[in-house]
XYZ file of C-alpha atoms in Angstrom:
484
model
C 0.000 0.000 0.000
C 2.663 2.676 -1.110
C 1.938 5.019 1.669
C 3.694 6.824 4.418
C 4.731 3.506 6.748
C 2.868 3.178 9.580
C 3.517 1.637 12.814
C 4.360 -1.819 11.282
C 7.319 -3.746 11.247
C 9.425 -1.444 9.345
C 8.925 1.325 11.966
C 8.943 -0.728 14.350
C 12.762 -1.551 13.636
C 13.636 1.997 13.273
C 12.167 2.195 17.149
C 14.364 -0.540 18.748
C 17.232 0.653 16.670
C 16.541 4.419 18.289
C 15.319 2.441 21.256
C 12.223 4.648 21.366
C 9.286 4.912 23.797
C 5.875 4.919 23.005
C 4.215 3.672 20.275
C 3.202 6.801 18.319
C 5.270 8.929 15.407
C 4.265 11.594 13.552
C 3.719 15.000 11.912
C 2.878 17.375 9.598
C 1.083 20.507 9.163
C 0.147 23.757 7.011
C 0.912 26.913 7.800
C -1.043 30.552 7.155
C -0.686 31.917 3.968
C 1.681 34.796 3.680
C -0.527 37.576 2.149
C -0.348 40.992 3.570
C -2.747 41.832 6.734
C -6.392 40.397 5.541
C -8.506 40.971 7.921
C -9.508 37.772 10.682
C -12.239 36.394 8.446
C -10.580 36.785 5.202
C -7.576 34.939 6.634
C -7.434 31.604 5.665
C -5.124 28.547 5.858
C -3.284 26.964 2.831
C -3.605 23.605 2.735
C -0.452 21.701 1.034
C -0.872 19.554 -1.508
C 1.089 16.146 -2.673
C 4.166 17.212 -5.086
C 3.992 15.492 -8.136
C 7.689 14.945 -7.628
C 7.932 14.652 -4.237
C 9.957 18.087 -3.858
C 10.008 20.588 -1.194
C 12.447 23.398 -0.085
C 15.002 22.169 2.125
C 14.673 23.276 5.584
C 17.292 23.143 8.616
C 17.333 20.333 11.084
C 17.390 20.466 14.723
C 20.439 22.555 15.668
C 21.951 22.282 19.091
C 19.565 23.319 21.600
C 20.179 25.039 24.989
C 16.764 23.884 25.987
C 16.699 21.307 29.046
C 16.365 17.910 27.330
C 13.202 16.943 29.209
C 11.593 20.226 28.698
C 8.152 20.787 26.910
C 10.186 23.778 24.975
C 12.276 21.227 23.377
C 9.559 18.776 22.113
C 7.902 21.936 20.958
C 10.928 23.121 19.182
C 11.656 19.648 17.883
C 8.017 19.193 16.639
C 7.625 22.525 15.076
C 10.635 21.694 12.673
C 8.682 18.361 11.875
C 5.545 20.031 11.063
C 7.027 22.492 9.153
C 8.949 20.066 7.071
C 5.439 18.177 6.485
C 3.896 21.725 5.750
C 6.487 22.043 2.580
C 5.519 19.189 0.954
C 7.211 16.098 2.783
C 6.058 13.129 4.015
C 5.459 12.790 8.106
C 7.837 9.421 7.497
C 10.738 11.548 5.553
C 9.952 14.724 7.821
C 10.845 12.686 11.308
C 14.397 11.563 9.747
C 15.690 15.224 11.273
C 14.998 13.469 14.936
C 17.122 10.798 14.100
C 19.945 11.783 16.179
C 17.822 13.356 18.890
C 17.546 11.263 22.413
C 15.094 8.606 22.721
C 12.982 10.355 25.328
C 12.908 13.871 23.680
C 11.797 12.132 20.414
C 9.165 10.371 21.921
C 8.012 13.516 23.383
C 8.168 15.744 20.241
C 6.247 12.969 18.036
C 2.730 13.230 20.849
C 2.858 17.030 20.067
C 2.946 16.007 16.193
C 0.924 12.983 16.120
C -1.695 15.021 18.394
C -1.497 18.286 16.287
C -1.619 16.264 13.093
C -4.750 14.225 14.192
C -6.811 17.718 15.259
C -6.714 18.960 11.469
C -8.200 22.332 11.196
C -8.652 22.637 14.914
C -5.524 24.627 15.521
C -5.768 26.669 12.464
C -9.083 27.868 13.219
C -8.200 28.870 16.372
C -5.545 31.068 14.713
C -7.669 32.643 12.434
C -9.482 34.192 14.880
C -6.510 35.186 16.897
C -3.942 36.557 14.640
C -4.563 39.900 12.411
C -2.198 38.831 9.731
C -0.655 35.889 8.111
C 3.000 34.899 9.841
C 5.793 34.552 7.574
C 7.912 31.481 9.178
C 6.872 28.109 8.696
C 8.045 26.887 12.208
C 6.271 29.643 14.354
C 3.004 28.255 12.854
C 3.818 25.056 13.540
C 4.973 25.833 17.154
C 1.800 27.889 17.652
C -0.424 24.620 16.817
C 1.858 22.315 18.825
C 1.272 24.180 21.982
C -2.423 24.443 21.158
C -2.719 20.965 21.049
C -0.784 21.009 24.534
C -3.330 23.263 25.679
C -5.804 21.701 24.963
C -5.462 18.549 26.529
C -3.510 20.095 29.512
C -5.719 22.645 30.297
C -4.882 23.042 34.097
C -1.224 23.627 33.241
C -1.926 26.360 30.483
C 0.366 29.553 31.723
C 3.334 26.492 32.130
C 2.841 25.422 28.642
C 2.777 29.439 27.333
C 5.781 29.817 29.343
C 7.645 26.905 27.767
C 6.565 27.637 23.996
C 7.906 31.174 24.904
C 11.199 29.505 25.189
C 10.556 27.172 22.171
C 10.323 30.212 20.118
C 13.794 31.798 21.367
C 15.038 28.617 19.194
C 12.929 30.067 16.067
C 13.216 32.142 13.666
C 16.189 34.300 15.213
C 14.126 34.335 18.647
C 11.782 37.046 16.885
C 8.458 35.859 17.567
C 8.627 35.373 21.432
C 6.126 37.876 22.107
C 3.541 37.175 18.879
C 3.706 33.344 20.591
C 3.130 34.725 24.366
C 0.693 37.171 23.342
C -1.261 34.426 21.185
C -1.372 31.851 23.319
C -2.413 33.596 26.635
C -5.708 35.193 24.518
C -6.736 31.687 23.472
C -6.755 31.016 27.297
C -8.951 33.830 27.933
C -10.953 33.341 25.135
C -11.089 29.289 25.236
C -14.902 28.689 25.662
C -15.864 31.145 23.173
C -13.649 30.009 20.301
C -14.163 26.175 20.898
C -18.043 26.790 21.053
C -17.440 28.970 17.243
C -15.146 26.059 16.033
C -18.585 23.536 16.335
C -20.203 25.298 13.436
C -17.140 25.269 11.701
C -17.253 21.466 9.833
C -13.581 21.062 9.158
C -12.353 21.807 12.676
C -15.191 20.221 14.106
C -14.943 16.763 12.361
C -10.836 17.269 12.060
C -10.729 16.097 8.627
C -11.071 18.487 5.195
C -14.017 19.611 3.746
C -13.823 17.048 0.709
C -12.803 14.150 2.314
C -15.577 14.596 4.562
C -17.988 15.385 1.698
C -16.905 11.791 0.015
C -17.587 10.154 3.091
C -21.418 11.803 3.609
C -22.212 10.754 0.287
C -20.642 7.089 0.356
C -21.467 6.037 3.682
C -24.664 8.194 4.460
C -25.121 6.042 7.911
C -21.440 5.577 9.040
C -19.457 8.311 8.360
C -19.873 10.117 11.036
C -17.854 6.531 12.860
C -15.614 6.515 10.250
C -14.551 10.231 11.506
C -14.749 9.832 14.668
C -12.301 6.548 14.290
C -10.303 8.779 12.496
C -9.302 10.849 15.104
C -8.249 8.462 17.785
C -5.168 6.972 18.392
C -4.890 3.666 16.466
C -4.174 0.376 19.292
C -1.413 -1.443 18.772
C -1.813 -4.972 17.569
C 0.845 -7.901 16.978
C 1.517 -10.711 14.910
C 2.472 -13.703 16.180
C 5.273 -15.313 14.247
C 3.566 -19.438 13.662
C 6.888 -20.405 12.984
C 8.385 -19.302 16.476
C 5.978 -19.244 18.673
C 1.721 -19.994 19.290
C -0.503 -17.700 19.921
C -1.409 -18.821 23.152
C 2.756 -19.360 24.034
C 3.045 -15.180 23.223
C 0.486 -14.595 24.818
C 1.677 -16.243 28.001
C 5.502 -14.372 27.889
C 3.477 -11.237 27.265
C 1.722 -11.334 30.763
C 4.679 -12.904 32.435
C 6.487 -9.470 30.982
C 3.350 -7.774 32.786
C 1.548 -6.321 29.761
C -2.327 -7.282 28.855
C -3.409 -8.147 25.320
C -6.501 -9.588 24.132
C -6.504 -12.068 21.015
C -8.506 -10.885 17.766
C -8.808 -13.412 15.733
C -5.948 -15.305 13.342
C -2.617 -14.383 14.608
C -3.391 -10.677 16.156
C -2.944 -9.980 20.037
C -4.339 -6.454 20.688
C -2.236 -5.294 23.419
C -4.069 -3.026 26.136
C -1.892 -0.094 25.533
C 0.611 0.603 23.125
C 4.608 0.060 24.235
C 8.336 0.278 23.066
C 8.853 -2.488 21.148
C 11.981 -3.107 23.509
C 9.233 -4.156 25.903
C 8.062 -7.002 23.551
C 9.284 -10.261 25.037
C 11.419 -11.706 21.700
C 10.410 -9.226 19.154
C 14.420 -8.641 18.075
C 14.192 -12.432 17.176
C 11.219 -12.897 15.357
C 8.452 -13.860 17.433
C 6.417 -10.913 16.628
C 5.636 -8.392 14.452
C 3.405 -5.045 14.778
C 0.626 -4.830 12.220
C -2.671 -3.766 12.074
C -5.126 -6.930 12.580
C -6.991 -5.235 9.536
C -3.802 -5.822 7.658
C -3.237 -9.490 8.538
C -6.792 -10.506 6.655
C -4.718 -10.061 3.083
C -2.665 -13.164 4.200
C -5.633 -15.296 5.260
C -7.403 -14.630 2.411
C -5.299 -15.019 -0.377
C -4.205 -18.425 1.703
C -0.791 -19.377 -0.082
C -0.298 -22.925 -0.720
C 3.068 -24.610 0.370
C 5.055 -25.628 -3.050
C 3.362 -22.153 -4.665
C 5.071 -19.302 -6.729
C 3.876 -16.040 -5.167
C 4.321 -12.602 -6.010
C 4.184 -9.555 -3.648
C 3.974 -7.353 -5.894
C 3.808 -3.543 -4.097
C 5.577 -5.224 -1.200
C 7.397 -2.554 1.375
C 7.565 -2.278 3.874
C 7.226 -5.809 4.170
C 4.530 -6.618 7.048
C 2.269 -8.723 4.208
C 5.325 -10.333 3.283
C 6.796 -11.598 6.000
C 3.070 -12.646 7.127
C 3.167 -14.522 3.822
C 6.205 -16.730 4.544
C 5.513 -17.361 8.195
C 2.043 -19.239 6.389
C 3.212 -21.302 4.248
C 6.432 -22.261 2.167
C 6.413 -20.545 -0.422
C 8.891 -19.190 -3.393
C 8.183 -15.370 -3.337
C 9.317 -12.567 -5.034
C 8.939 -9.554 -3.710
C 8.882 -5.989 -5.827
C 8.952 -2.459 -4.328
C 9.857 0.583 -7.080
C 11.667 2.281 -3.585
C 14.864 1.235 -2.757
C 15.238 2.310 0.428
C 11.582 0.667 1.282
C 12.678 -2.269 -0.372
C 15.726 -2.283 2.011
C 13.200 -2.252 4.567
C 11.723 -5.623 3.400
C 14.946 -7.694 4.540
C 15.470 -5.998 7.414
C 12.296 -7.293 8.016
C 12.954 -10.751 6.750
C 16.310 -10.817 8.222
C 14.762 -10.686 11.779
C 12.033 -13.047 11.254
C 14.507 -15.560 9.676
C 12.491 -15.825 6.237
C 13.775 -15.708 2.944
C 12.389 -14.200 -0.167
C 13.990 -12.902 -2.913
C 13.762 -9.450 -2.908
C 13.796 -6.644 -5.765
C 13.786 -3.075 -6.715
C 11.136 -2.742 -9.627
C 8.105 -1.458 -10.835
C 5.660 -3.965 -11.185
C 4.176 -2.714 -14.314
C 7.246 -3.094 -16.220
C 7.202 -6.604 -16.757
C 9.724 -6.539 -18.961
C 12.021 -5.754 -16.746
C 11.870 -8.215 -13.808
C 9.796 -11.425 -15.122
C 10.850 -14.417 -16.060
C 8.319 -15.709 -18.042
C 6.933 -18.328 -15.445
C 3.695 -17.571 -14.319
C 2.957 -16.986 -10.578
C 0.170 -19.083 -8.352
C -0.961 -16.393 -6.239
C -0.238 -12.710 -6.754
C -0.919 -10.270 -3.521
C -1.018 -6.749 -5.484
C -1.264 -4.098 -2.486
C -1.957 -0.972 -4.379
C -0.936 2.605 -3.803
C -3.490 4.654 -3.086
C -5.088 7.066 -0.941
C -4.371 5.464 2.458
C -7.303 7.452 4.001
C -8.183 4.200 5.987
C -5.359 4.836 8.230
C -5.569 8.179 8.462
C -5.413 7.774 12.544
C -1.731 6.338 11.908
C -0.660 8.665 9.078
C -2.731 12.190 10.408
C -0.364 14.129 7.786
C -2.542 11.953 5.129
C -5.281 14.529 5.982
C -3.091 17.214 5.116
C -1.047 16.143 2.094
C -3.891 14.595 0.176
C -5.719 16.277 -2.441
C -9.168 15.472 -4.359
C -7.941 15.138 -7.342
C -4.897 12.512 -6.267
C -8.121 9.830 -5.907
C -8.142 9.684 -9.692
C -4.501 9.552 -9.966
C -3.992 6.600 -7.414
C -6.919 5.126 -9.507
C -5.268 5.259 -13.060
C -2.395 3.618 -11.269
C -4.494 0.508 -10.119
C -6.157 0.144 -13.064
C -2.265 0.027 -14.581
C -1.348 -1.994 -11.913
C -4.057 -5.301 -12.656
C -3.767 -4.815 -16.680
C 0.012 -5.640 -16.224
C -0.200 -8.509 -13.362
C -2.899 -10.308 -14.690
C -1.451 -11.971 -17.755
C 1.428 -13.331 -15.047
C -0.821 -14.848 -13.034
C -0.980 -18.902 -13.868
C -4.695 -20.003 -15.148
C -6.502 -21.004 -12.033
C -4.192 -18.961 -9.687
C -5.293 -16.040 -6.994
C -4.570 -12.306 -7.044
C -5.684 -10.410 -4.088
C -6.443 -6.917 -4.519
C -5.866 -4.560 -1.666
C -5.982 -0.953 -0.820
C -5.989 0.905 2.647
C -8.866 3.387 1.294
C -12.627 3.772 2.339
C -12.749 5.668 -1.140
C -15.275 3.295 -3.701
C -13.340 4.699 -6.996
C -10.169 2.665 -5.460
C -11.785 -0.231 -4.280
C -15.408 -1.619 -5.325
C -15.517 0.751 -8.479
C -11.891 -0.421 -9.635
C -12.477 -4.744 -9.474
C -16.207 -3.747 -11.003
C -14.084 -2.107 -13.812
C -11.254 -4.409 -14.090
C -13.579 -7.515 -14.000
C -15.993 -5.656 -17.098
C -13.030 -5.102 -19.106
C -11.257 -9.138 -18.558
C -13.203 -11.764 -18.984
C -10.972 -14.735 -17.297
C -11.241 -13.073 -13.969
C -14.202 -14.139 -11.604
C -14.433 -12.766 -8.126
C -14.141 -15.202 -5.506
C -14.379 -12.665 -2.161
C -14.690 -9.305 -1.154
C -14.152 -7.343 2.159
C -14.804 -4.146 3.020
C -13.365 -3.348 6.189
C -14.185 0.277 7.540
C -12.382 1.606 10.384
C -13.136 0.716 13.672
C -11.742 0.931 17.023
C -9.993 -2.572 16.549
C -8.541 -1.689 12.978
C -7.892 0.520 10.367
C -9.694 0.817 6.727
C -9.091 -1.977 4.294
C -10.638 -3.420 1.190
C -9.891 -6.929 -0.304
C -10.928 -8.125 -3.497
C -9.979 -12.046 -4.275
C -9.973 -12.783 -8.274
C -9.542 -16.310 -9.813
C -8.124 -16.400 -13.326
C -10.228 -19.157 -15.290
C -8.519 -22.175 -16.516
């Protein structure tokens, strides 16, 4: 599913390598537009929009800080830089690479301003709106100013602290320039708290936290459960393992879990749904293989597409590798696995490497057959598509930020690419799986209903539409036969 990575295993790597805490990462964020003095109401917010190249202008990492290292001022500093990164055009994954150096614990505590900022789209902004009389010209001081919003927000009784320490932040801004516009903005939203959350319900973006067209797509496809699907949305995903059937049972991991003195309650398959989210240093074995972290809504692509042992199998969009290690650890199997990113498809053995599977593993587009088949047709084919990702919007809040409208179609022309070019590969009588992390119809229902009009050897076998919920993020699965 070619989208920012999520917590699965390939993050989850990155953590024990960094030897993080927590279980959340984050950020991203638009800032005010820089036109001169509009009045309140005329000011709006511009929304960034996906590069078609994936440029943006290159901004500074974190320089050394004087700030105390377990100071609120530095995880405000740190996540303003991260937001404002996000804000010109990066991804929340690329964007968090400037903390890579940073300590463990002032990491952690920069990514919950992100991750929280990120999730409350149009929350902060509003707020500002109303609050500022003209647009402000540096990135990071609007990205510092909806950090310590969020803060405020859900540490109300410690607001004049948490004005104090964004003061500080801001010394570490933009030459130090802005210390009173932050102190001066922040201590009128406390005085004016009640009235401007009471205007932000009639406004629908800040009120639902999501923009204006994704929530329009939503009303109109799911007239009875979109208001869930928002509210889902919006909430920090759980965190949800899978166990490893080659190393261990369910029931075993389940066991060294509460002897490590952390609840989980099985979900079905090989998912454990742990009670609250942890390090993964905390996870008894997870360094050798016994587990992985991935979303149980995830794991159904492996049980449906059910891989025979003996079978030729193609992952065909395959970083950063949770579907194909869950692949192997079914059955044995010879797969290939494509990714057109090379450093995502480094990700893929890492991942293999510390579950002890082997695949073999390549950098390649999948549509250009001609450069990476070998004529042999393949059994099964899993083809996890890119696309919108806006069922895991709760794990990827800059998602609600980057996306556009219009990228829909584009992620659509893409698939539609995608199945013309896999489908001749796949053997007569073989499986391809079809799957997407959207709750968009025009990349899932729409797109088999097209592909299956236009070839007339495929026949639909299954189908799963899997909304968010509290227990999982946003899939759809579409299982195709090939007629013999």
């Amino acid at each position: 599913m070619h989208v920012l990575s999520s917590v699965s295993d390939d993050l989850a790597i990155a953590r024990h390598r960094a030897k993080l805490v927590g279980s959340q990462i984050a950020t991203k964020f638009p800032a005010l537009p820089s036109t001169s003095s509009p009045s309140p109401r005329a000011l709006r917010v511009r929304k960034p929009t996906l590069p078609e190249n994936g440029s943006s202008p290159c901004l500074d990492g974190p320089a050394p800080s004087t700030l105390a290292p377990d100071s609120l001022a530095l995880s405000l500093s740190l996540a303003a830089r991260v937001m404002a990164r996000v804000h010109a055009g990066q991804s929340l994954t690329q964007a968090l690479a400037i903390l890579g150096k940073t300590e463990p614990a002032a990491r952690a505590a920069a990514q919950d301003v992100v991750y929280g900022s990120l999730r409350r789209y149009g929350c902060g902004e509003f707020i500002l709106r109303r609050l500022l009389q003209r647009s402000l010209p540096h990135p990071e001081v609007q990205a510092l100013l909806l950090g310590a919003l969020y803060r405020l927000q859900t540490r109300p009784e410690s607001g004049y602290m948490v004005v104090d320490q964004a003061v500080a932040a801001a010394s570490e801004l933009a030459g130090g320039g802005f210390k009173g516009l932050v102190n001066g903005v922040l201590r009128n939203y406390l005085r004016q708290r009640e009235v401007l959350h009471a205007a932000m319900l009639d406004d629908d973006e800040a009120a639902q936290q999501h923009p204006g067209w994704w929530l329009a797509r939503l009303r109109r496809c799911y007239p009875e459960s979109w208001q869930n699907i928002v509210a889902v949305g919006n909430l920090p995903p759980p965190m949800t393992l899978r166990v490893n059937r080659r190393r261990a049972t369910l029931t075993d991991y389940a066991t060294r879990l509460q002897n490590a003195g952390l609840s989980a309650r099985t979900a079905g398959g090989d998912a454990l749904i742990l009670a609250k989210p942890v390090s993964v240093d905390a996870l008894p074995g997870f360094v050798d293989g016994l587990v992985s972290i991935q979303d149980f809504g995830a794991q159904r692509a492996v049980h449906l597409l059910a891989p025979l042992d003996g079978q030729r199998v193609l992952d065909a969009c395959a970083a950063p590798g949770g579907k194909t290690g869950h692949l192997l650890e079914m059955a044995d199997i010879q797969l290939l696995a494509l990714d057109i990113d090379g450093n995502r498809t480094r990700r893929i053995e890492d991942n293999l490497q510390r579950l002890g599977l082997q695949a073999k593993v390549r950098v390649a587009d999948c549509r250009a057959t001609d450069q990476w088949w070998d004529g042999r047709p393949f059994e099964s084919i899993l083809v996890d598509v890119p696309c919108s990702a806006s069922g895991v919007a709760r794990r990827h809040p800059d998602i609600k930020y980057l996306r556009r409208e219009s990228d829909i179609r584009r992620f659509a022309r893409i698939q539609t690419e995608i199945l013309d070019k896999l489908w001749p590969l796949l053997k007569p009588g073989g499986k391809l799986l079809y799957a997407t992390c959207s709750v968009f119809p025009e990349e899932n229902g729409a797109q088999i209903d097209a592909f299956l009009f236009r070839q007339p050897t495929a026949r639909r076998l299954d189908e799963e539409r899997l909304l968010p919920q509290e227990e999982h993020d946003g899939f759809y699965y579409a299982l195709l036969r090939k007629a013999v």
